Amino acid sequence: MTFKAAIWGASGMAGGEVLRILARHPDIKVECAVSKNKNRQFIWQTHPHLRDEFGTLTFCDHDEAFLKEVDIAFLAVPHGTAVSVIEKYLEKGTKVVDLSADVRLYSAKDYEKWYGSPHPNPDLLISAVYGLPELHGKEIKESNLVSGVGCNAACCILGLFPLAREGLIEEIRIEVRVGSSEAGATPTLGSHHPYRSRTLRVYEPFRHRHLAEILQELSLEEDAVTMTMTAVEIVRGAQMLAHIRLSEKVREGEIWRLYKNAYRDKPFLQLCPAKPAHLRLPEPKMVTGSNQAMTGFTLHEDGRRMLVVTAIDNLMKGAAGTAVQASNLMLGLNETEGLTMMPVYPV
Amino acid sequence: MTFKAAIWGASGMAGGEVLRILARHPDIKVECAVSKNKNRQFIWQTHPHLRDEFGTLTFCDHDEAFLKEVDIAFLAVPHGTAVSVIEKYLEKGTKVVDLSADVRLYSAKDYEKWYGSPHPNPDLLISAVYGLPELHGKEIKESNLVSGVGCNAACCILGLFPLAREGLIEEIRIEVRVGSSEAGATPTLGSHHPYRSRTLRVYEPFRHRHLAEILQELSLEEDAVTMTMTAVEIVRGAQMLAHIRLSEKVREGEIWRLYKNAYRDKPFLQLCPAKPAHLRLPEPKMVTGSNQAMTGFTLHEDGRRMLVVTAIDNLMKGAAGTAVQASNLMLGLNETEGLTMMPVYPV
Amino acid sequence: MTFKAAIWGASGMAGGEVLRILARHPDIKVECAVSKNKNRQFIWQTHPHLRDEFGTLTFCDHDEAFLKEVDIAFLAVPHGTAVSVIEKYLEKGTKVVDLSADVRLYSAKDYEKWYGSPHPNPDLLISAVYGLPELHGKEIKESNLVSGVGCNAACCILGLFPLAREGLIEEIRIEVRVGSSEAGATPTLGSHHPYRSRTLRVYEPFRHRHLAEILQELSLEEDAVTMTMTAVEIVRGAQMLAHIRLSEKVREGEIWRLYKNAYRDKPFLQLCPAKPAHLRLPEPKMVTGSNQAMTGFTLHEDGRRMLVVTAIDNLMKGAAGTAVQASNLMLGLNETEGLTMMPVYPV
Amino acid sequence: MTFKAAIWGASGMAGGEVLRILARHPDIKVECAVSKNKNRQFIWQTHPHLRDEFGTLTFCDHDEAFLKEVDIAFLAVPHGTAVSVIEKYLEKGTKVVDLSADVRLYSAKDYEKWYGSPHPNPDLLISAVYGLPELHGKEIKESNLVSGVGCNAACCILGLFPLAREGLIEEIRIEVRVGSSEAGATPTLGSHHPYRSRTLRVYEPFRHRHLAEILQELSLEEDAVTMTMTAVEIVRGAQMLAHIRLSEKVREGEIWRLYKNAYRDKPFLQLCPAKPAHLRLPEPKMVTGSNQAMTGFTLHEDGRRMLVVTAIDNLMKGAAGTAVQASNLMLGLNETEGLTMMPVYPV
């Protein structure tokens, strides 16, 4: 059986990546690609790499989208604009994966704190599941509404949950380095090539919105965490460096076992071996174009300080890849369906 | 049925790409990965993106390789070193795709002219087929020895054969821009990052070795062709700009038809539409990581001058991708088996 | 004596570069920096590299600018908007270097042909001098109105004038590769980092506006010239590759002498020696941040075909550097004043 | 009066940068450029940007170098090879700036700890001055032997000394991001363009050799400091992010005054203003090609945590620039002589 999908925000960066994945998905077919601005234009006029993929399919507008019967809708629309679309689809009985930040937080209070205005429909926050299949696979299978993940949040949560759930994180300082695709498809001064090229722009010194998701999913206290963001010269990719003060002294073997157990049966989570040293700490380059999250770590000789490094492709595991992974579960498919593409290395 | 493959030069750039492709190939399995220098090392110690792909498989040496029974051998070894390996495999009845330049030219005289020394086994040149399935699909199916292609040659031949076989090329000036992966995995002064970064290094003013293949496959006179090479700031990719003086005045519609007919039933050849103009002339960025060759053109208003632009990923369509495509045909498989991965865009 | 300068368009890319140069100029001082949009903002809020250079100087608006008494005005404003400013300054007896395209062409007919509308004040075209000191040093010294140069045009003219004035160019095909700073400081889809990064975008197949300047300055027939533009992954830099069919057979020594004679006493023109071969053909990387134009060539063995390659920093020799060089002459200063900075290599 | 200089290691990355600076230095002239490997070759054959700078000067070997009478010798030779050269020059009464790590540490015990073997001439460690003029200007003026600085160390020390000398640093976590030029001119696998391009390679998790200099100059306890190194996609540049736990609660104004006082009369140290926020935290891009060190900071709302960011051009302020600055003082010249070049921005 083939399921039909609608993609909203299909002319954007994350929406385009959902299209790219579904172009080869064996069981999900793109029924409509929604873009108000590009209505009636061919998809390849925006996404040249999709030239021969969707025939004469053109972007459609909101009204037309709702006329199409689909099994699942991917919403890659700006934060704050997803809620009304979600409501309509749920009413029709259509499953939704919302890549925006609108239903990622469980608490309406947290939403208001981090996004600066009250949530328009707090009931959705209660019914929605945070869309990281590695943590919430079972709930996702049974849900009609699943959030996408913040790309930086996904990178951090996947690298840290084995430690966090053991209560090992006493204090943590997170550095995240991100590529230019994270900011989406709309040109800005910050993304203007002469200024963005070769940049090392520290744009958040102590915290970033995605921290809300990290605190929620890892059950950490805000005071114990800082998060610094740096924009770097890559297009795709996010890399977390987490400097951790552990709550007790540990040995490398114990950490190793923790991660191995946590990552077992998680098809997209990879652990870098301790040796050779130069491959122990992963970089986005190693996973570009794939749905993998690669994690490595080093324990300080004092047994209390630790560096964890995780790398993902922000458009894949950090957005569209994880969204399709969640949709696979929601539709009763195998989690890895359509997501087994290899990284392109070197690139 | 699953076929078994040996890959020689598996720690190199093209050999690594064959590994990457075969990691997901439904019908060909890597039986041995040969690397003299890395003998006994795990594959992921060299190729970090292949970490979870080949289990505990280690590189092996030449002797061990010949002990393995395989159906097909991919040789991604330095020019001049393939012939003796080819001879051994053919003797054993094993099919060979030789990615080196050793059997690309049909004429021993041409080989000596372009490679500077007599060919050690000219009979091989006669029996080998030039491994571009788009031009020699039928011969490849029936052959036990198929060459790989020069990456720049493949880019040019695929972009130009529709014109060449109509005798339309009176004079042609080819510009090829290439990424750093073309030069292989061994560090040199030219590939040292501080010097290679942001380079626009014109390293061949009028001709390049791959011209030999272009002349052979397009039946052009050497005097009518120049080929200028520039190393540019990309890792993967080759782009041909061909400025052509046509032998007769033509109209755009005629050229359009020529290409459409020539590219029909060629699953990896894509033609860029004439509109919108900004997508008419392809760049490597649009095909990165895929086996596609994308071609666009513009006709000068005088009807006699023409610009043809073709873009490929040099490690895929310019090397490993085309090699696997040829091996599919040699093994009786569908040409596209294992090669339908999407481009990663933007990257 | 210190001269006072006004810079219009000072928040832009070329205007910012004039500021950068004048920050160290021994004889010219910035009196006002004009920017309508950034009026009242400190200069370093736009140009972080100029943080300690201009104290508390803020951008000013048009009215304020005209109140300042200055000796020379640099206009780095959008094409089509310079004429009225020029008229006012000339009336006041202020010398003007206009970096826009408004007074580069001598013929009003040519202007209309290449810029698509009649020139608003053709008399200015007659009185203005094309601001390339290497060709028009004497006229510039005596003029009150000097144009800037198109960056691509300057690169081509400086590399080709020794051949052109001997009538040696029978036919010529020009490739120009340009960095992202050429398009100015305003973000666009084409300059959005995810799309611009690693690009090889062919955006003009046969001609570019700057061709008008090239034809004018080199006295070439339009039919004998094509000009192809490619946007590449650099920020600063323009590189010309000119494939020439010579009007007669020549020997390398003759060409060598031609260039040596032509470049003698031209402090910013450098000729690459014929050996070693790998340094013969220059790239922008070798001149970044300096006012140099570096030229190399290779003669085909047939003595009739020739490749000339010239590299400049488009913001320096292609815009602000040449403008300051012209202003030096207009003010009676030494041509090289303030312009002797070394290239930054490697970068 | 013009002083004469010898440059050892002149074909390398730091030695080449000393050449680049001295090419425009008003009072120091290059008398000999030493390179064993490139003996007798013209300087521009290695450094294409120096083509017209040193006429027919060729690299010379060690013996020839010692025959030249010079006032000062810059040693940009590999670690461990400078001592014997220093000894000879000091014997002749020639002043020496040693850019290698051989005389940076005052304690022979520290040297052995960080460099793994006993120092061959500990007396030199006692007589040498650590060559950071911002901290040791007076001693440098009176010394005949001055060390160069570790590029990462210089970046950190300059950004942190105002806090350190007030005893404000209780605990500190340093992140340093470096460009590819730091590793010198010799190709390696790590600097091979396909692998180095777009990298985010964490190559030291907790400490780096340059930490020895930081501890020495800032009088910090090793236990209170970690230092993580990441190789990033730039050629020139080093950037420090220092996450500090302060020993007492402070207010932003106090920190601001501390830095202002410390940086007063330091011509190459720049402080980024607190507003606008996006320019508060500097990046190497803002100082490329100049001798500037730019520092900005943000205080956490808790008044105890702080982020300090400093950016330099590693070849300038991190190596050759600082060395020439020290030599100016040793020769009785103005500290800024030959070092006032502007940053090239954007690049």
Coordinates of C-alpha atoms in Angstrom, one line a residue, chain C:
Chain C
M1 CA 48.7 69.1 2.4
T2 CA 45.8 66.8 3.2
F3 CA 42.8 66.6 0.9
K4 CA 39.3 66.0 2.1
A5 CA 37.1 63.3 0.6
A6 CA 33.4 62.5 0.6
I7 CA 32.4 58.9 0.0
W8 CA 28.9 58.2 -1.3
G9 CA 27.5 54.7 -0.9
A10 CA 29.9 54.3 2.0
S11 CA 27.9 51.5 3.6
G12 CA 28.2 49.3 0.4
M13 CA 30.9 47.0 -0.7
A14 CA 32.9 49.3 -2.9
G15 CA 32.3 52.3 -0.7
G16 CA 33.5 50.4 2.3
E17 CA 36.7 49.5 0.4
V18 CA 37.3 53.1 -0.4
L19 CA 37.0 53.8 3.4
R20 CA 39.4 50.9 4.1
I21 CA 42.0 52.4 1.7
L22 CA 41.6 56.0 2.9
A23 CA 42.0 54.9 6.5
R24 CA 45.7 54.6 5.8
H25 CA 46.1 57.1 3.0
P26 CA 48.8 59.7 3.9
D27 CA 47.2 62.6 2.0
I28 CA 43.5 62.0 1.7
K29 CA 41.2 62.2 4.7
V30 CA 37.6 61.0 4.9
E31 CA 35.4 64.1 5.6
C32 CA 32.0 62.4 5.2
A33 CA 30.6 59.0 4.5
V34 CA 27.2 59.1 2.9
S35 CA 24.6 56.4 3.4
K36 CA 20.9 57.3 3.4
N37 CA 19.9 54.0 5.0
K38 CA 22.5 54.1 7.8
N39 CA 22.3 57.8 8.5
R40 CA 23.6 58.6 12.0
Q41 CA 25.0 55.1 12.6
F42 CA 28.7 54.6 13.4
I43 CA 30.8 53.4 10.5
W44 CA 32.0 50.3 12.4
Q45 CA 28.4 49.1 12.9
T46 CA 28.4 48.3 9.2
H47 CA 32.2 47.7 8.7
P48 CA 33.5 45.9 11.8
H49 CA 37.1 45.9 10.4
L50 CA 37.0 49.7 10.6
R51 CA 36.2 49.8 14.3
D52 CA 39.1 52.0 15.4
E53 CA 39.6 54.0 12.2
F54 CA 37.2 56.8 12.1
G55 CA 36.5 57.6 15.7
T56 CA 32.9 58.7 16.2
L57 CA 32.3 59.5 12.6
T58 CA 28.7 58.5 11.6
F59 CA 27.2 58.0 8.2
C60 CA 25.4 61.1 7.0
D61 CA 22.6 61.8 4.5
H62 CA 22.7 63.5 1.1
D63 CA 21.9 67.0 2.3
E64 CA 24.5 66.9 5.0
A65 CA 27.1 65.6 2.5
F66 CA 26.7 68.6 0.2
L67 CA 27.3 70.9 3.1
K68 CA 30.8 69.6 3.7
E69 CA 33.6 71.2 1.7
V70 CA 35.6 68.4 0.1
D71 CA 38.3 68.2 -2.6
I72 CA 37.1 65.0 -4.1
A73 CA 34.0 62.9 -4.0
F74 CA 33.9 59.1 -4.6
L75 CA 30.5 57.9 -5.7
A76 CA 29.8 54.3 -5.1
V77 CA 26.1 54.5 -5.7
P78 CA 23.8 52.3 -7.8
H79 CA 23.9 52.7 -11.6
G80 CA 21.6 55.4 -12.7
T81 CA 21.7 57.4 -9.6
A82 CA 25.1 59.1 -9.9
V83 CA 24.4 61.7 -12.5
S84 CA 22.6 64.3 -10.4
V85 CA 25.2 64.0 -7.7
I86 CA 28.0 64.5 -10.2
E87 CA 26.3 67.6 -11.6
K88 CA 26.1 69.2 -8.2
Y89 CA 29.7 68.5 -7.3
L90 CA 31.1 69.7 -10.6
E91 CA 29.1 72.9 -10.2
K92 CA 30.8 73.4 -6.8
G93 CA 34.1 72.7 -8.5
T94 CA 34.6 69.4 -6.6
K95 CA 36.4 66.7 -8.4
V96 CA 34.5 63.4 -8.8
V97 CA 35.4 59.8 -9.3
D98 CA 32.2 57.9 -10.1
L99 CA 32.4 54.2 -9.4
S100 CA 29.0 53.6 -10.9
A101 CA 28.5 52.8 -14.6
D102 CA 27.0 56.2 -15.3
V103 CA 29.9 57.8 -17.1
R104 CA 32.1 54.9 -18.2
L105 CA 31.1 54.9 -21.8
Y106 CA 32.0 57.7 -24.2
S107 CA 29.1 57.2 -26.5
A108 CA 25.5 57.9 -25.5
K109 CA 24.4 55.4 -28.1
D110 CA 26.5 52.7 -26.5
Y111 CA 25.1 53.6 -23.1
E112 CA 21.6 53.2 -24.3
K113 CA 22.4 50.0 -26.0
W114 CA 24.0 48.4 -23.0
Y115 CA 22.1 50.0 -20.1
G116 CA 18.6 50.0 -21.8
S117 CA 17.7 53.7 -21.4
P118 CA 18.9 57.0 -22.8
H119 CA 21.6 58.7 -20.8
P120 CA 20.2 61.6 -18.8
N121 CA 23.2 63.9 -19.5
P122 CA 25.3 62.9 -22.5
D123 CA 27.6 65.9 -22.1
L124 CA 29.0 64.2 -19.0
L125 CA 30.0 61.3 -21.1
I126 CA 32.0 63.6 -23.3
S127 CA 33.8 65.3 -20.5
A128 CA 34.4 62.2 -18.3
V129 CA 37.6 60.2 -18.6
Y130 CA 37.5 56.4 -18.3
G131 CA 39.2 55.9 -15.0
L132 CA 41.9 53.3 -15.8
P133 CA 45.2 55.1 -15.0
E134 CA 47.2 52.5 -16.9
L135 CA 45.5 53.7 -20.1
H136 CA 44.5 57.2 -19.5
G137 CA 46.8 58.6 -16.8
K138 CA 47.4 61.9 -18.6
E139 CA 43.8 62.7 -19.2
I140 CA 42.9 61.7 -15.6
K141 CA 45.4 64.2 -14.2
E142 CA 43.7 67.0 -16.0
S143 CA 40.1 65.9 -15.5
N144 CA 37.5 66.8 -12.9
L145 CA 35.3 63.8 -13.7
V146 CA 36.6 60.4 -13.9
S147 CA 34.7 57.1 -14.0
G148 CA 35.4 54.1 -12.0
V149 CA 35.8 50.8 -13.9
G150 CA 33.7 47.7 -14.2
C151 CA 35.7 45.1 -12.2
N152 CA 35.5 42.5 -14.9
A153 CA 36.3 45.1 -17.6
A154 CA 39.3 46.3 -15.7
C155 CA 40.6 42.7 -15.4
C156 CA 40.2 42.1 -19.1
I157 CA 41.5 45.4 -20.4
L158 CA 44.6 45.2 -18.3
G159 CA 45.4 41.7 -19.4
L160 CA 44.7 42.4 -23.1
F161 CA 45.7 45.9 -24.0
P162 CA 49.3 45.0 -25.0
L163 CA 47.9 42.6 -27.6
A164 CA 44.9 44.7 -28.7
R165 CA 46.9 47.8 -29.5
E166 CA 49.1 45.8 -31.8
G167 CA 46.0 44.5 -33.6
L168 CA 46.8 40.9 -32.7
I169 CA 43.4 39.9 -31.5
E170 CA 41.4 38.3 -34.4
E171 CA 38.9 36.5 -32.3
I172 CA 38.6 36.2 -28.5
R173 CA 36.6 34.2 -26.1
I174 CA 36.7 35.5 -22.6
E175 CA 35.8 33.6 -19.4
V176 CA 35.5 35.6 -16.3
R177 CA 35.2 34.0 -12.8
V178 CA 34.0 36.3 -10.0
G179 CA 33.6 36.2 -6.3
S180 CA 30.4 37.1 -4.3
S181 CA 31.6 40.6 -3.3
E182 CA 31.1 41.7 -6.9
A183 CA 27.3 41.8 -6.4
G184 CA 27.4 44.2 -3.5
A185 CA 26.2 44.3 0.0
T186 CA 22.5 43.6 -0.5
P187 CA 21.4 40.0 0.1
T188 CA 19.7 38.2 -2.7
L189 CA 18.6 34.6 -3.4
G190 CA 21.7 34.2 -5.6
S191 CA 24.0 35.3 -2.8
H192 CA 22.2 33.3 -0.1
H193 CA 25.0 31.2 1.4
P194 CA 23.5 27.7 1.0
Y195 CA 23.0 28.4 -2.7
R196 CA 26.1 30.5 -3.4
S197 CA 28.5 28.3 -1.5
R198 CA 30.5 26.0 -3.8
T199 CA 28.7 27.3 -6.8
L200 CA 29.9 27.3 -10.4
R201 CA 27.0 29.3 -11.7
V202 CA 27.3 30.3 -15.4
Y203 CA 25.2 33.4 -15.4
E204 CA 26.0 35.0 -18.7
P205 CA 26.7 32.7 -21.7
F206 CA 28.0 35.1 -24.3
R207 CA 28.1 38.7 -23.1
H208 CA 28.1 40.8 -20.0
R209 CA 27.5 44.6 -19.6
H210 CA 31.2 45.2 -18.9
L211 CA 31.9 44.1 -22.4
A212 CA 30.9 47.6 -23.5
E213 CA 33.9 48.9 -21.7
I214 CA 36.2 46.3 -23.1
L215 CA 35.1 47.0 -26.6
Q216 CA 35.5 50.7 -26.1
E217 CA 38.9 50.5 -24.5
L218 CA 40.4 47.8 -26.7
S219 CA 38.8 49.0 -29.9
L220 CA 37.5 45.5 -30.7
E221 CA 34.6 44.5 -32.8
E222 CA 31.7 43.1 -30.9
D223 CA 31.4 40.2 -33.3
A224 CA 34.9 39.1 -32.5
V225 CA 34.3 38.7 -28.8
T226 CA 32.2 36.6 -26.5
M227 CA 32.3 36.9 -22.7
T228 CA 31.1 34.2 -20.3
M229 CA 30.6 34.8 -16.6
T230 CA 30.8 32.3 -13.9
A231 CA 30.1 32.9 -10.2
V232 CA 32.6 30.9 -8.1
E233 CA 33.3 30.2 -4.4
I234 CA 35.4 33.1 -3.5
V235 CA 34.5 36.4 -1.9
R236 CA 37.1 38.7 -3.5
G237 CA 38.6 38.3 -6.9
A238 CA 38.0 38.3 -10.6
Q239 CA 40.0 36.1 -13.0
M240 CA 39.9 36.4 -16.8
L241 CA 40.8 33.5 -19.1
A242 CA 41.0 34.8 -22.6
H243 CA 41.3 32.3 -25.4
I244 CA 42.6 34.3 -28.4
R245 CA 43.0 33.5 -32.1
L246 CA 45.8 35.8 -33.1
S247 CA 45.8 37.6 -36.4
E248 CA 49.2 36.3 -37.2
K249 CA 51.6 33.6 -36.1
V250 CA 53.9 34.8 -33.3
R251 CA 56.7 33.5 -31.2
E252 CA 56.6 33.5 -27.4
G253 CA 59.5 35.9 -27.2
E254 CA 57.6 38.5 -29.1
I255 CA 54.6 38.3 -26.9
W256 CA 56.9 38.5 -23.9
R257 CA 58.5 41.7 -25.2
L258 CA 55.1 43.2 -26.0
Y259 CA 53.9 42.7 -22.4
K260 CA 57.2 43.9 -20.8
N261 CA 57.1 47.1 -22.8
A262 CA 53.4 47.7 -22.1
Y263 CA 53.7 47.0 -18.4
R264 CA 56.9 49.0 -17.8
D265 CA 56.3 52.0 -15.5
K266 CA 52.9 50.6 -14.5
P267 CA 53.4 50.0 -10.8
F268 CA 50.4 47.8 -10.3
L269 CA 50.7 45.5 -13.3
Q270 CA 52.7 42.3 -12.9
L271 CA 53.7 39.8 -15.4
C272 CA 54.2 36.2 -14.4
P273 CA 57.3 34.7 -15.8
A274 CA 57.0 31.8 -18.2
K275 CA 58.7 29.4 -15.7
P276 CA 58.0 27.6 -13.5
A277 CA 54.9 26.6 -15.4
H278 CA 52.6 26.2 -12.4
L279 CA 53.0 29.9 -11.5
R280 CA 52.6 31.2 -15.0
L281 CA 48.9 31.6 -14.9
P282 CA 47.7 33.8 -12.1
E283 CA 44.8 33.4 -9.8
P284 CA 43.0 36.0 -7.6
K285 CA 44.4 34.3 -4.4
M286 CA 47.8 35.7 -5.3
V287 CA 46.6 39.4 -5.2
T288 CA 43.9 39.4 -2.6
G289 CA 43.7 42.7 -0.7
S290 CA 46.2 44.4 -3.0
N291 CA 45.8 46.8 -6.0
Q292 CA 47.8 44.5 -8.3
A293 CA 46.8 43.0 -11.6
M294 CA 48.7 39.9 -12.4
T295 CA 48.9 38.5 -15.9
G296 CA 50.4 35.4 -17.4
F297 CA 50.0 33.7 -20.8
T298 CA 50.7 30.5 -22.8
L299 CA 51.1 30.3 -26.5
H300 CA 49.8 27.3 -28.3
E301 CA 52.4 25.4 -30.3
D302 CA 50.7 26.5 -33.4
G303 CA 51.6 30.1 -32.7
R304 CA 48.1 31.3 -33.5
R305 CA 46.2 30.3 -30.4
M306 CA 46.9 31.9 -27.0
L307 CA 45.6 31.8 -23.5
V308 CA 45.9 35.0 -21.4
V309 CA 45.0 34.9 -17.7
T310 CA 44.7 37.9 -15.5
A311 CA 43.8 38.1 -11.8
I312 CA 42.7 41.0 -9.7
D313 CA 41.0 41.7 -6.4
N314 CA 37.7 43.0 -7.7
L315 CA 37.2 45.4 -4.8
M316 CA 40.7 46.8 -5.1
K317 CA 42.0 47.0 -8.7
G318 CA 38.4 46.3 -9.9
A319 CA 36.8 49.1 -8.0
A320 CA 38.1 51.1 -5.0
G321 CA 41.8 50.7 -5.6
T322 CA 41.7 52.0 -9.1
A323 CA 39.3 54.8 -8.0
V324 CA 41.8 56.0 -5.4
Q325 CA 44.6 55.6 -7.9
A326 CA 42.7 57.9 -10.3
S327 CA 42.0 60.3 -7.5
N328 CA 45.7 60.5 -6.6
L329 CA 46.4 61.6 -10.2
M330 CA 43.6 64.1 -10.1
L331 CA 44.9 65.6 -6.9
G332 CA 48.5 65.8 -8.1
L333 CA 49.7 63.0 -5.9
N334 CA 51.8 60.0 -6.7
E335 CA 49.8 57.3 -8.3
T336 CA 50.7 54.7 -5.8
E337 CA 49.9 56.8 -2.7
G338 CA 48.0 54.7 -0.1
L339 CA 47.9 51.7 -2.5
T340 CA 51.1 49.8 -1.8
M341 CA 49.6 47.2 0.6
M342 CA 50.8 43.7 0.1
P343 CA 48.5 40.8 -1.0
V344 CA 47.4 38.6 1.9
Y345 CA 48.5 35.1 0.9
P346 CA 47.5 32.4 1.6
V347 CA 44.0 33.3 2.6

